[in-house]
mmCIF file of C-alpha atoms and ligand atoms in Angstrom:
data_model
loop_
_atom_site.group_PDB
_atom_site.id
_atom_site.type_symbol
_atom_site.label_atom_id
_atom_site.label_comp_id
_atom_site.label_asym_id
_atom_site.label_seq_id
_atom_site.Cartn_x
_atom_site.Cartn_y
_atom_site.Cartn_z
ATOM 1 C CA UNK A 1 110.879 110.075 126.626
ATOM 2 C CA UNK A 2 111.433 107.745 123.104
ATOM 3 C CA UNK A 3 109.986 104.337 122.837
ATOM 4 C CA UNK A 4 112.234 100.683 123.454
ATOM 5 C CA UNK A 5 110.666 99.197 120.743
ATOM 6 C CA UNK A 6 108.021 97.443 122.379
ATOM 7 C CA UNK A 7 104.932 95.182 120.895
ATOM 8 C CA UNK A 8 103.206 97.142 118.258
ATOM 9 C CA UNK A 9 99.973 97.781 119.035
ATOM 10 C CA UNK A 10 97.364 96.365 118.250
ATOM 11 C CA UNK A 11 95.522 95.819 114.627
ATOM 12 C CA UNK A 12 92.651 99.775 114.947
ATOM 13 C CA UNK A 13 95.278 101.678 117.960
ATOM 14 C CA UNK A 14 97.111 104.146 116.429
ATOM 15 C CA UNK A 15 100.724 104.409 117.371
ATOM 16 C CA UNK A 16 102.196 108.496 117.530
ATOM 17 C CA UNK A 17 104.481 108.486 115.213
ATOM 18 C CA UNK A 18 102.079 105.888 112.306
ATOM 19 C CA UNK A 19 99.421 109.260 113.466
ATOM 20 C CA UNK A 20 101.709 111.950 112.725
ATOM 21 C CA UNK A 21 103.045 110.864 109.410
ATOM 22 C CA UNK A 22 100.315 109.342 107.332
ATOM 23 C CA UNK A 23 100.987 108.234 103.634
ATOM 24 C CA UNK A 24 99.318 110.976 101.119
ATOM 25 C CA UNK A 25 95.855 112.163 102.624
ATOM 26 C CA UNK A 26 94.581 109.141 103.549
ATOM 27 C CA UNK A 27 93.860 107.883 106.857
ATOM 28 C CA UNK A 28 94.286 103.587 105.983
ATOM 29 C CA UNK A 29 97.737 103.435 106.789
ATOM 30 C CA UNK A 30 95.919 103.738 110.758
ATOM 31 C CA UNK A 31 94.043 101.623 110.860
ATOM 32 C CA UNK A 32 95.970 99.055 108.648
ATOM 33 C CA UNK A 33 99.644 99.202 109.819
ATOM 34 C CA UNK A 34 98.828 95.334 111.353
ATOM 35 C CA UNK A 35 96.725 93.378 109.535
ATOM 36 C CA UNK A 36 98.367 90.425 111.962
ATOM 37 C CA UNK A 37 97.939 90.174 115.633
ATOM 38 C CA UNK A 38 100.693 87.094 117.152
ATOM 39 C CA UNK A 39 98.046 85.453 118.046
ATOM 40 C CA UNK A 40 97.789 84.918 114.163
ATOM 41 C CA UNK A 41 93.885 87.011 114.113
ATOM 42 C CA UNK A 42 92.928 89.070 111.050
ATOM 43 C CA UNK A 43 90.025 90.950 109.570
ATOM 44 C CA UNK A 44 90.211 89.127 106.541
ATOM 45 C CA UNK A 45 87.718 92.355 105.155
ATOM 46 C CA UNK A 46 91.907 93.558 105.263
ATOM 47 C CA UNK A 47 94.096 91.220 103.722
ATOM 48 C CA UNK A 48 95.409 92.134 100.644
ATOM 49 C CA UNK A 49 95.229 91.754 97.173
ATOM 50 C CA UNK A 50 97.451 88.651 96.619
ATOM 51 C CA UNK A 51 96.017 85.005 94.618
ATOM 52 C CA UNK A 52 96.665 81.875 97.201
ATOM 53 C CA UNK A 53 99.486 81.118 94.464
ATOM 54 C CA UNK A 54 101.095 83.957 96.233
ATOM 55 C CA UNK A 55 100.319 83.841 99.545
ATOM 56 C CA UNK A 56 102.306 80.346 99.554
ATOM 57 C CA UNK A 57 104.714 81.886 97.878
ATOM 58 C CA UNK A 58 105.249 84.125 100.219
ATOM 59 C CA UNK A 59 105.776 81.867 102.602
ATOM 60 C CA UNK A 60 108.433 79.795 100.911
ATOM 61 C CA UNK A 61 110.398 83.077 100.000
ATOM 62 C CA UNK A 62 110.388 83.623 104.596
ATOM 63 C CA UNK A 63 111.520 79.879 104.616
ATOM 64 C CA UNK A 64 114.151 81.030 102.134
ATOM 65 C CA UNK A 65 115.545 83.582 103.837
ATOM 66 C CA UNK A 66 115.497 81.028 106.843
ATOM 67 C CA UNK A 67 117.340 78.573 105.046
ATOM 68 C CA UNK A 68 119.919 80.662 103.960
ATOM 69 C CA UNK A 69 120.822 82.212 107.031
ATOM 70 C CA UNK A 70 120.766 79.142 108.814
ATOM 71 C CA UNK A 71 123.075 77.938 105.982
ATOM 72 C CA UNK A 72 125.444 80.531 105.127
ATOM 73 C CA UNK A 73 125.611 80.684 109.594
ATOM 74 C CA UNK A 74 127.316 77.298 108.934
ATOM 75 C CA UNK A 75 129.208 77.747 106.324
ATOM 76 C CA UNK A 76 130.867 81.265 108.255
ATOM 77 C CA UNK A 77 131.538 78.763 111.336
ATOM 78 C CA UNK A 78 133.581 75.408 108.912
ATOM 79 C CA UNK A 79 135.693 78.314 107.535
ATOM 80 C CA UNK A 80 134.463 78.570 103.959
ATOM 81 C CA UNK A 81 132.639 82.139 104.230
ATOM 82 C CA UNK A 82 134.440 85.410 105.002
ATOM 83 C CA UNK A 83 130.922 86.581 107.658
ATOM 84 C CA UNK A 84 127.757 86.424 107.281
ATOM 85 C CA UNK A 85 124.706 88.685 108.613
ATOM 86 C CA UNK A 86 121.738 86.848 108.921
ATOM 87 C CA UNK A 87 118.065 88.269 108.899
ATOM 88 C CA UNK A 88 116.706 85.387 111.202
ATOM 89 C CA UNK A 89 113.159 87.032 113.359
ATOM 90 C CA UNK A 90 113.166 89.402 109.755
ATOM 91 C CA UNK A 91 111.602 87.241 107.288
ATOM 92 C CA UNK A 92 108.616 88.916 107.122
ATOM 93 C CA UNK A 93 109.773 93.218 106.611
ATOM 94 C CA UNK A 94 112.304 91.615 104.693
ATOM 95 C CA UNK A 95 110.358 89.036 102.477
ATOM 96 C CA UNK A 96 106.763 91.239 102.089
ATOM 97 C CA UNK A 97 108.217 94.531 101.677
ATOM 98 C CA UNK A 98 110.428 93.503 98.171
ATOM 99 C CA UNK A 99 107.450 91.371 97.414
ATOM 100 C CA UNK A 100 105.417 94.436 97.111
ATOM 101 C CA UNK A 101 107.831 95.340 95.313
ATOM 102 C CA UNK A 102 107.789 95.323 90.475
ATOM 103 C CA UNK A 103 110.218 93.829 88.065
ATOM 104 C CA UNK A 104 111.346 97.312 87.186
ATOM 105 C CA UNK A 105 112.963 98.847 90.783
ATOM 106 C CA UNK A 106 115.931 98.195 91.504
ATOM 107 C CA UNK A 107 117.169 97.852 94.883
ATOM 108 C CA UNK A 108 119.990 99.370 97.441
ATOM 109 C CA UNK A 109 120.440 96.800 99.650
ATOM 110 C CA UNK A 110 122.885 96.762 103.019
ATOM 111 C CA UNK A 111 122.871 93.182 103.734
ATOM 112 C CA UNK A 112 120.930 91.460 105.901
ATOM 113 C CA UNK A 113 118.796 91.342 102.729
ATOM 114 C CA UNK A 114 118.970 87.973 101.062
ATOM 115 C CA UNK A 115 116.081 87.227 100.220
ATOM 116 C CA UNK A 116 115.085 90.152 99.154
ATOM 117 C CA UNK A 117 117.475 89.605 96.897
ATOM 118 C CA UNK A 118 116.991 86.406 95.986
ATOM 119 C CA UNK A 119 113.251 88.126 94.939
ATOM 120 C CA UNK A 120 114.908 90.255 92.320
ATOM 121 C CA UNK A 121 116.699 87.741 91.162
ATOM 122 C CA UNK A 122 119.792 87.852 91.856
ATOM 123 C CA UNK A 123 121.760 84.336 91.641
ATOM 124 C CA UNK A 124 122.516 82.404 95.088
ATOM 125 C CA UNK A 125 125.855 81.476 93.607
ATOM 126 C CA UNK A 126 126.781 85.392 93.436
ATOM 127 C CA UNK A 127 124.530 85.853 97.848
ATOM 128 C CA UNK A 128 127.393 83.641 98.035
ATOM 129 C CA UNK A 129 130.617 84.667 96.652
ATOM 130 C CA UNK A 130 129.764 88.406 97.545
ATOM 131 C CA UNK A 131 129.617 86.944 100.857
ATOM 132 C CA UNK A 132 133.983 85.821 100.433
ATOM 133 C CA UNK A 133 134.191 89.082 98.682
ATOM 134 C CA UNK A 134 134.402 88.316 94.785
ATOM 135 C CA UNK A 135 133.940 90.684 93.780
ATOM 136 C CA UNK A 136 132.477 90.209 90.146
ATOM 137 C CA UNK A 137 129.461 89.271 92.415
ATOM 138 C CA UNK A 138 128.128 92.643 92.502
ATOM 139 C CA UNK A 139 127.625 93.361 89.398
ATOM 140 C CA UNK A 140 123.731 92.085 89.202
ATOM 141 C CA UNK A 141 122.780 94.731 86.390
ATOM 142 C CA UNK A 142 120.798 92.464 85.081
ATOM 143 C CA UNK A 143 118.491 92.021 88.360
ATOM 144 C CA UNK A 144 118.059 95.324 89.185
ATOM 145 C CA UNK A 145 121.177 94.455 92.547
ATOM 146 C CA UNK A 146 123.154 97.771 93.741
ATOM 147 C CA UNK A 147 125.850 96.176 94.969
ATOM 148 C CA UNK A 148 125.013 95.585 99.314
ATOM 149 C CA UNK A 149 126.505 99.195 101.186
ATOM 150 C CA UNK A 150 128.879 97.561 104.048
ATOM 151 C CA UNK A 151 129.611 100.790 104.997
ATOM 152 C CA UNK A 152 126.972 102.202 107.030
ATOM 153 C CA UNK A 153 124.518 105.024 104.996
ATOM 154 C CA UNK A 154 126.569 105.719 101.907
ATOM 155 C CA UNK A 155 124.044 103.727 99.271
ATOM 156 C CA UNK A 156 121.628 106.456 100.612
ATOM 157 C CA UNK A 157 122.458 109.276 98.521
ATOM 158 C CA UNK A 158 123.863 106.609 95.866
ATOM 159 C CA UNK A 159 120.981 105.730 95.803
ATOM 160 C CA UNK A 160 118.542 108.926 95.892
ATOM 161 C CA UNK A 161 120.575 110.094 92.264
ATOM 162 C CA UNK A 162 119.804 107.075 90.962
ATOM 163 C CA UNK A 163 115.980 107.172 91.825
ATOM 164 C CA UNK A 164 116.202 110.694 90.775
ATOM 165 C CA UNK A 165 118.054 109.546 87.162
ATOM 166 C CA UNK A 166 114.538 107.175 86.962
ATOM 167 C CA UNK A 167 113.140 110.515 87.069
ATOM 168 C CA UNK A 168 114.309 112.022 84.691
ATOM 169 C CA UNK A 169 114.592 109.640 82.209
ATOM 170 C CA UNK A 170 110.411 109.094 82.907
ATOM 171 C CA UNK A 171 110.242 105.636 84.180
ATOM 172 C CA UNK A 172 107.781 103.879 85.903
ATOM 173 C CA UNK A 173 110.007 102.795 88.385
ATOM 174 C CA UNK A 174 111.843 103.457 92.163
ATOM 175 C CA UNK A 175 114.821 102.491 94.251
ATOM 176 C CA UNK A 176 114.105 101.341 97.456
ATOM 177 C CA UNK A 177 117.298 101.928 99.473
ATOM 178 C CA UNK A 178 117.048 98.858 102.509
ATOM 179 C CA UNK A 179 118.687 100.106 105.502
ATOM 180 C CA UNK A 180 119.081 99.231 109.248
ATOM 181 C CA UNK A 181 117.960 101.669 112.127
ATOM 182 C CA UNK A 182 121.699 102.872 113.166
ATOM 183 C CA UNK A 183 122.072 103.719 109.584
ATOM 184 C CA UNK A 184 119.529 107.184 110.131
ATOM 185 C CA UNK A 185 121.781 108.457 112.457
ATOM 186 C CA UNK A 186 124.446 109.563 109.782
ATOM 187 C CA UNK A 187 125.157 111.737 107.536
ATOM 188 C CA UNK A 188 125.051 110.618 103.737
ATOM 189 C CA UNK A 189 121.642 109.956 105.127
ATOM 190 C CA UNK A 190 120.221 112.595 105.897
ATOM 191 C CA UNK A 191 121.454 114.334 103.389
ATOM 192 C CA UNK A 192 120.801 111.747 101.452
ATOM 193 C CA UNK A 193 116.734 112.833 101.928
ATOM 194 C CA UNK A 194 117.624 115.913 102.279
ATOM 195 C CA UNK A 195 118.119 116.372 98.881
ATOM 196 C CA UNK A 196 115.016 113.443 97.794
ATOM 197 C CA UNK A 197 112.458 115.384 98.922
ATOM 198 C CA UNK A 198 114.113 118.704 96.894
ATOM 199 C CA UNK A 199 114.152 116.906 93.589
ATOM 200 C CA UNK A 200 111.153 114.521 94.717
ATOM 201 C CA UNK A 201 112.730 111.312 93.622
ATOM 202 C CA UNK A 202 110.757 108.528 93.815
ATOM 203 C CA UNK A 203 112.764 107.041 96.741
ATOM 204 C CA UNK A 204 111.903 104.485 99.254
ATOM 205 C CA UNK A 205 114.230 104.620 101.977
ATOM 206 C CA UNK A 206 112.889 100.848 103.678
ATOM 207 C CA UNK A 207 114.068 101.521 107.568
ATOM 208 C CA UNK A 208 114.648 97.491 109.497
ATOM 209 C CA UNK A 209 114.122 98.820 112.365
ATOM 210 C CA UNK A 210 115.934 95.316 114.073
ATOM 211 C CA UNK A 211 115.995 97.192 117.412
ATOM 212 C CA UNK A 212 119.849 97.867 117.966
ATOM 213 C CA UNK A 213 122.793 99.081 115.538
ATOM 214 C CA UNK A 214 125.107 96.399 115.808
ATOM 215 C CA UNK A 215 124.659 96.377 120.684
ATOM 216 C CA UNK A 216 123.928 100.459 120.634
ATOM 217 C CA UNK A 217 119.800 100.208 121.071
ATOM 218 C CA UNK A 218 117.638 102.082 119.654
ATOM 219 C CA UNK A 219 117.407 104.332 122.162
ATOM 220 C CA UNK A 220 121.330 104.706 122.741
ATOM 221 C CA UNK A 221 121.597 106.019 119.676
ATOM 222 C CA UNK A 222 118.748 108.008 118.141
ATOM 223 C CA UNK A 223 116.455 110.698 120.707
ATOM 224 C CA UNK A 224 113.548 110.614 118.474
ATOM 225 C CA UNK A 225 110.776 108.091 119.181
ATOM 226 C CA UNK A 226 110.729 105.929 115.784
ATOM 227 C CA UNK A 227 112.359 106.471 112.305
ATOM 228 C CA UNK A 228 109.314 107.149 110.656
ATOM 229 C CA UNK A 229 109.104 110.476 112.416
ATOM 230 C CA UNK A 230 112.285 112.292 111.340
ATOM 231 C CA UNK A 231 110.351 112.089 107.563
ATOM 232 C CA UNK A 232 108.435 114.827 108.463
ATOM 233 C CA UNK A 233 111.913 116.605 108.676
ATOM 234 C CA UNK A 234 112.859 116.085 105.481
ATOM 235 C CA UNK A 235 109.307 117.035 103.943
ATOM 236 C CA UNK A 236 108.174 113.293 103.361
ATOM 237 C CA UNK A 237 105.803 110.840 104.439
ATOM 238 C CA UNK A 238 106.200 107.655 106.626
ATOM 239 C CA UNK A 239 104.805 105.364 107.815
ATOM 240 C CA UNK A 240 105.350 101.922 110.751
ATOM 241 C CA UNK A 241 105.088 99.809 110.352
ATOM 242 C CA UNK A 242 104.158 95.944 112.329
ATOM 243 C CA UNK A 243 106.975 94.387 110.331
ATOM 244 C CA UNK A 244 106.375 90.779 112.149
ATOM 245 C CA UNK A 245 102.929 91.155 109.960
ATOM 246 C CA UNK A 246 104.050 89.953 105.942
ATOM 247 C CA UNK A 247 100.459 91.154 105.462
ATOM 248 C CA UNK A 248 101.009 94.451 107.347
ATOM 249 C CA UNK A 249 104.390 94.832 105.279
ATOM 250 C CA UNK A 250 103.454 93.466 102.339
ATOM 251 C CA UNK A 251 100.082 96.334 102.578
ATOM 252 C CA UNK A 252 102.061 99.710 103.877
ATOM 253 C CA UNK A 253 104.970 98.863 101.266
ATOM 254 C CA UNK A 254 103.039 98.214 97.910
ATOM 255 C CA UNK A 255 100.838 102.153 99.329
ATOM 256 C CA UNK A 256 104.553 103.831 99.554
ATOM 257 C CA UNK A 257 104.968 102.460 96.412
ATOM 258 C CA UNK A 258 102.336 103.807 94.180
ATOM 259 C CA UNK A 259 103.100 107.446 96.663
ATOM 260 C CA UNK A 260 106.692 107.312 95.464
ATOM 261 C CA UNK A 261 106.109 106.222 91.468
ATOM 262 C CA UNK A 262 104.541 110.132 91.880
ATOM 263 C CA UNK A 263 107.625 111.367 92.463
ATOM 264 C CA UNK A 264 106.737 111.787 96.862
ATOM 265 C CA UNK A 265 109.890 109.538 98.284
ATOM 266 C CA UNK A 266 108.557 108.191 101.794
ATOM 267 C CA UNK A 267 109.950 105.920 104.568
ATOM 268 C CA UNK A 268 108.792 102.961 106.093
ATOM 269 C CA UNK A 269 110.100 101.497 109.165
ATOM 270 C CA UNK A 270 108.973 97.800 109.514
ATOM 271 C CA UNK A 271 109.442 96.812 113.378
ATOM 272 C CA UNK A 272 111.356 93.635 113.328
ATOM 273 C CA UNK A 273 114.059 91.958 116.089
ATOM 274 C CA UNK A 274 117.085 90.137 114.605
ATOM 275 C CA UNK A 275 117.278 86.730 116.747
ATOM 276 C CA UNK A 276 120.419 86.312 115.759
ATOM 277 C CA UNK A 277 123.698 88.032 115.903
ATOM 278 C CA UNK A 278 124.171 91.556 113.982
ATOM 279 C CA UNK A 279 126.923 89.399 112.038
ATOM 280 C CA UNK A 280 128.917 85.835 112.632
ATOM 281 C CA UNK A 281 131.866 87.878 114.605
ATOM 282 C CA UNK A 282 129.576 89.117 117.026
ATOM 283 C CA UNK A 283 128.524 87.537 120.557
ATOM 284 C CA UNK A 284 124.893 89.427 121.422
ATOM 285 C CA UNK A 285 124.678 87.718 124.861
ATOM 286 C CA UNK A 286 126.811 90.650 125.996
ATOM 287 C CA UNK A 287 124.468 93.558 125.441
ATOM 288 C CA UNK A 288 120.620 92.086 125.761
ATOM 289 C CA UNK A 289 119.561 89.214 127.753
ATOM 290 C CA UNK A 290 118.130 85.791 127.025
ATOM 291 C CA UNK A 291 114.635 87.425 128.249
ATOM 292 C CA UNK A 292 114.180 89.452 126.072
ATOM 293 C CA UNK A 293 114.673 87.772 122.708
ATOM 294 C CA UNK A 294 112.478 84.370 123.897
ATOM 295 C CA UNK A 295 109.739 86.707 124.407
ATOM 296 C CA UNK A 296 110.433 87.442 120.459
ATOM 297 C CA UNK A 297 110.949 84.553 119.700
ATOM 298 C CA UNK A 298 107.827 83.507 120.044
ATOM 299 C CA UNK A 299 106.472 86.459 117.683
ATOM 300 C CA UNK A 300 109.088 85.596 115.217
ATOM 301 C CA UNK A 301 106.905 85.064 112.430
ATOM 302 C CA UNK A 302 106.772 82.231 109.710
ATOM 303 C CA UNK A 303 104.453 80.340 113.289
ATOM 304 C CA UNK A 304 102.078 83.922 112.684
ATOM 305 C CA UNK A 305 102.080 83.621 109.497
ATOM 306 C CA UNK A 306 101.833 79.610 109.304
ATOM 307 C CA UNK A 307 98.638 79.931 111.517
ATOM 308 C CA UNK A 308 97.587 82.312 108.362
ATOM 309 C CA UNK A 309 98.108 80.540 106.076
ATOM 310 C CA UNK A 310 95.381 77.261 108.308
ATOM 311 C CA UNK A 311 92.655 79.742 108.947
ATOM 312 C CA UNK A 312 92.688 80.928 105.571
ATOM 313 C CA UNK A 313 93.177 76.923 104.136
ATOM 314 C CA UNK A 314 95.786 77.069 102.143
ATOM 315 C CA UNK A 315 98.730 74.844 104.464
ATOM 316 C CA UNK A 316 96.523 71.671 103.353
ATOM 317 C CA UNK A 317 98.550 73.483 99.998
ATOM 318 C CA UNK A 318 101.887 73.542 101.261
ATOM 319 C CA UNK A 319 104.275 70.810 101.999
ATOM 320 C CA UNK A 320 106.902 72.433 104.194
ATOM 321 C CA UNK A 321 108.650 69.327 103.958
ATOM 322 C CA UNK A 322 109.304 68.765 100.494
ATOM 323 C CA UNK A 323 109.144 72.905 100.414
ATOM 324 C CA UNK A 324 112.551 72.983 102.851
ATOM 325 C CA UNK A 325 114.496 70.087 100.618
ATOM 326 C CA UNK A 326 114.008 71.819 97.864
ATOM 327 C CA UNK A 327 115.428 74.959 98.832
ATOM 328 C CA UNK A 328 117.923 73.252 100.584
ATOM 329 C CA UNK A 329 118.948 71.234 97.208
ATOM 330 C CA UNK A 330 118.776 74.709 95.516
ATOM 331 C CA UNK A 331 122.094 75.930 98.009
ATOM 332 C CA UNK A 332 123.456 72.918 97.827
ATOM 333 C CA UNK A 333 123.482 73.608 93.486
ATOM 334 C CA UNK A 334 125.033 77.689 94.139
ATOM 335 C CA UNK A 335 127.389 76.237 96.654
ATOM 336 C CA UNK A 336 129.229 73.394 94.458
ATOM 337 C CA UNK A 337 128.739 76.729 91.208
ATOM 338 C CA UNK A 338 129.971 79.208 93.866
ATOM 339 C CA UNK A 339 133.337 76.975 94.426
ATOM 340 C CA UNK A 340 133.870 76.128 91.077
ATOM 341 C CA UNK A 341 134.234 79.820 90.402
ATOM 342 C CA UNK A 342 137.736 80.640 88.577
ATOM 343 C CA UNK A 343 140.001 82.177 91.907
ATOM 344 C CA UNK A 344 139.806 85.761 89.899
ATOM 345 C CA UNK A 345 143.899 87.683 89.955
ATOM 346 C CA UNK A 346 144.732 91.354 91.909
ATOM 347 C CA UNK A 347 142.747 92.977 88.158
ATOM 348 C CA UNK A 348 139.496 91.738 90.644
ATOM 349 C CA UNK A 349 139.604 95.046 92.299
ATOM 350 C CA UNK A 350 140.127 97.774 89.271
ATOM 351 C CA UNK A 351 137.858 95.395 87.124
ATOM 352 C CA UNK A 352 134.125 96.916 86.869
ATOM 353 C CA UNK A 353 134.929 100.706 88.874
ATOM 354 C CA UNK A 354 134.425 102.701 85.301
ATOM 355 C CA UNK A 355 133.725 101.141 81.809
ATOM 356 C CA UNK A 356 136.701 102.726 80.106
ATOM 357 C CA UNK A 357 139.159 102.152 82.939
ATOM 358 C CA UNK A 358 141.303 106.115 83.457
ATOM 359 C CA UNK A 359 144.822 105.912 83.691
ATOM 360 C CA UNK A 360 146.419 106.206 86.887
ATOM 361 C CA UNK A 361 143.971 102.996 87.430
ATOM 362 C CA UNK A 362 145.343 101.775 84.765
ATOM 363 C CA UNK A 363 148.662 102.691 86.175
ATOM 364 C CA UNK A 364 148.041 101.251 89.358
ATOM 365 C CA UNK A 365 147.031 97.621 87.621
ATOM 366 C CA UNK A 366 150.485 97.412 85.525
ATOM 367 C CA UNK A 367 152.277 98.820 88.766
ATOM 368 C CA UNK A 368 150.460 95.673 90.974
ATOM 369 C CA UNK A 369 151.377 93.512 88.626
ATOM 370 C CA UNK A 370 154.356 93.619 88.156
ATOM 371 C CA UNK A 371 155.847 94.383 91.917
ATOM 372 C CA UNK A 372 153.820 90.321 92.813
ATOM 373 C CA UNK A 373 156.449 89.334 89.326
ATOM 374 C CA UNK A 374 159.413 90.684 90.385
ATOM 375 C CA UNK A 375 158.301 89.365 94.133
ATOM 376 C CA UNK A 376 155.935 86.230 93.464
ATOM 377 C CA UNK A 377 156.353 86.147 97.497
ATOM 378 C CA UNK A 378 154.043 88.252 98.940
ATOM 379 C CA UNK A 379 150.843 86.967 97.819
ATOM 380 C CA UNK A 380 151.460 84.671 100.420
ATOM 381 C CA UNK A 381 150.764 88.393 102.573
ATOM 382 C CA UNK A 382 147.111 88.883 100.037
ATOM 383 C CA UNK A 383 144.348 87.478 101.689
ATOM 384 C CA UNK A 384 142.434 85.015 98.702
ATOM 385 C CA UNK A 385 139.112 83.782 98.333
ATOM 386 C CA UNK A 386 137.216 81.897 98.069
ATOM 387 C CA UNK A 387 137.300 80.680 101.226
ATOM 388 C CA UNK A 388 136.711 76.790 101.562
HETATM 389 C C1 LIG B 1 130.726 103.968 107.886
HETATM 390 C C2 LIG B 1 130.531 102.785 109.262
HETATM 391 N N1 LIG B 1 130.948 102.821 110.533
HETATM 392 C C3 LIG B 1 130.507 101.865 111.529
HETATM 393 C C4 LIG B 1 129.618 100.776 110.985
HETATM 394 C C5 LIG B 1 130.218 99.561 111.202
HETATM 395 N N2 LIG B 1 128.148 98.728 111.555
HETATM 396 C C6 LIG B 1 128.573 98.340 110.335
HETATM 397 S S1 LIG B 1 126.974 97.953 111.170
HETATM 398 C C7 LIG B 1 126.642 98.779 111.466
HETATM 399 C C8 LIG B 1 125.617 99.120 112.728
HETATM 400 C C9 LIG B 1 124.233 99.158 111.782
HETATM 401 O O1 LIG B 1 122.850 99.232 112.309
HETATM 402 P P1 LIG B 1 121.850 99.981 111.042
HETATM 403 O O2 LIG B 1 121.916 100.407 110.723
HETATM 404 O O3 LIG B 1 120.015 99.614 112.632
HETATM 405 O O4 LIG B 1 120.919 97.956 110.634
HETATM 406 P P2 LIG B 1 121.048 96.416 111.031
HETATM 407 O O5 LIG B 1 122.823 96.079 110.824
HETATM 408 O O6 LIG B 1 121.158 96.212 112.743
HETATM 409 O O7 LIG B 1 119.847 95.399 110.583
HETATM 410 C C10 LIG B 1 127.733 99.385 112.064
HETATM 411 C C11 LIG B 1 127.728 100.703 112.434
HETATM 412 C C12 LIG B 1 130.064 100.429 108.727
HETATM 413 N N3 LIG B 1 130.035 99.741 109.177
HETATM 414 N N4 LIG B 1 130.339 102.075 108.649
#
């Protein structure tokens, strides 16, 4: 019988999944997958080797995720964003995993990881443009960010191919493939995972298991007890970590990255919970209870991490109000820049597909432009962005 998402086992205990799926030969991960329990207790000897500045930065990025989520949802409600997928509740799993990556690593997103993209260097303006449907925002080559994959599972084989390329080129880099718990149920994911282990691709499959795939709870969309244990069948390693514990997530992804860069693809499953709706188009009250949400609200990651910072004596160095104001200002500036962005035209759809547009696509573009010249009224039926 599969085990539904619930409270992670206390530190020191192993879950069935972890006992069977270890990274390399080490059993370290078995006892260290949760470092900071929901009440803020921890063993100081297990705190990852991060400077005080980094520990504070982790908090700041989690706050970035929270504020960006809140403000993007508000913009969507005002009709200024197409749609938006909030990561509220998942701040620790989003931020700590990306914080464990190296600058040269590539991130293949699926959409619910705003702060991870920003940590990677993607401009906040471009994140807004992306959610407004501006194709140009998908071009983040300089920041090692692939376009977010809206079709579930499709970025997995592409990301594995990219990782394989990194290995063939002898790069000291990995591809981190962010995804949800519904993704491994797709054919694309299974083909990608299988291929990754055959070619020893430096691909890190980073699953945020937030309990649901839209309205389908985890146990309704797979018979497996966990995502991490699926790694075994594909000949990979798997780690299941408490996704609301930023220290454990950082530690797990850090260790996994070292393993992956040596050509050992690995699945890291961060068990967390989506507190907001799936997207701004969803009504979660139709499929989950208030009690369940409240249970997880009490375990949300920012307060847990705040108590850790207090215990470490670092909270005194943080002016949360000033930090919030700074992030709000950053958001305002990015919004103004997004609003000022040139609206573009129909050629935008074709612009970044190829370095040199093939003849048949050039023909299509010319045909489209000629049609619009002849029938300018057709523009009324084309939804134009940006929405503001
Ligand atoms: C190929 C395909 N089928 C269906 C959808 C509709 N869809 C959008 S998100 C989603 C569920 C994703 O769930 P999960 O992988 O658990 O990620 P989460 O959004 O919960 O973080 C589905 C089915 C899609 N985008 N692509």
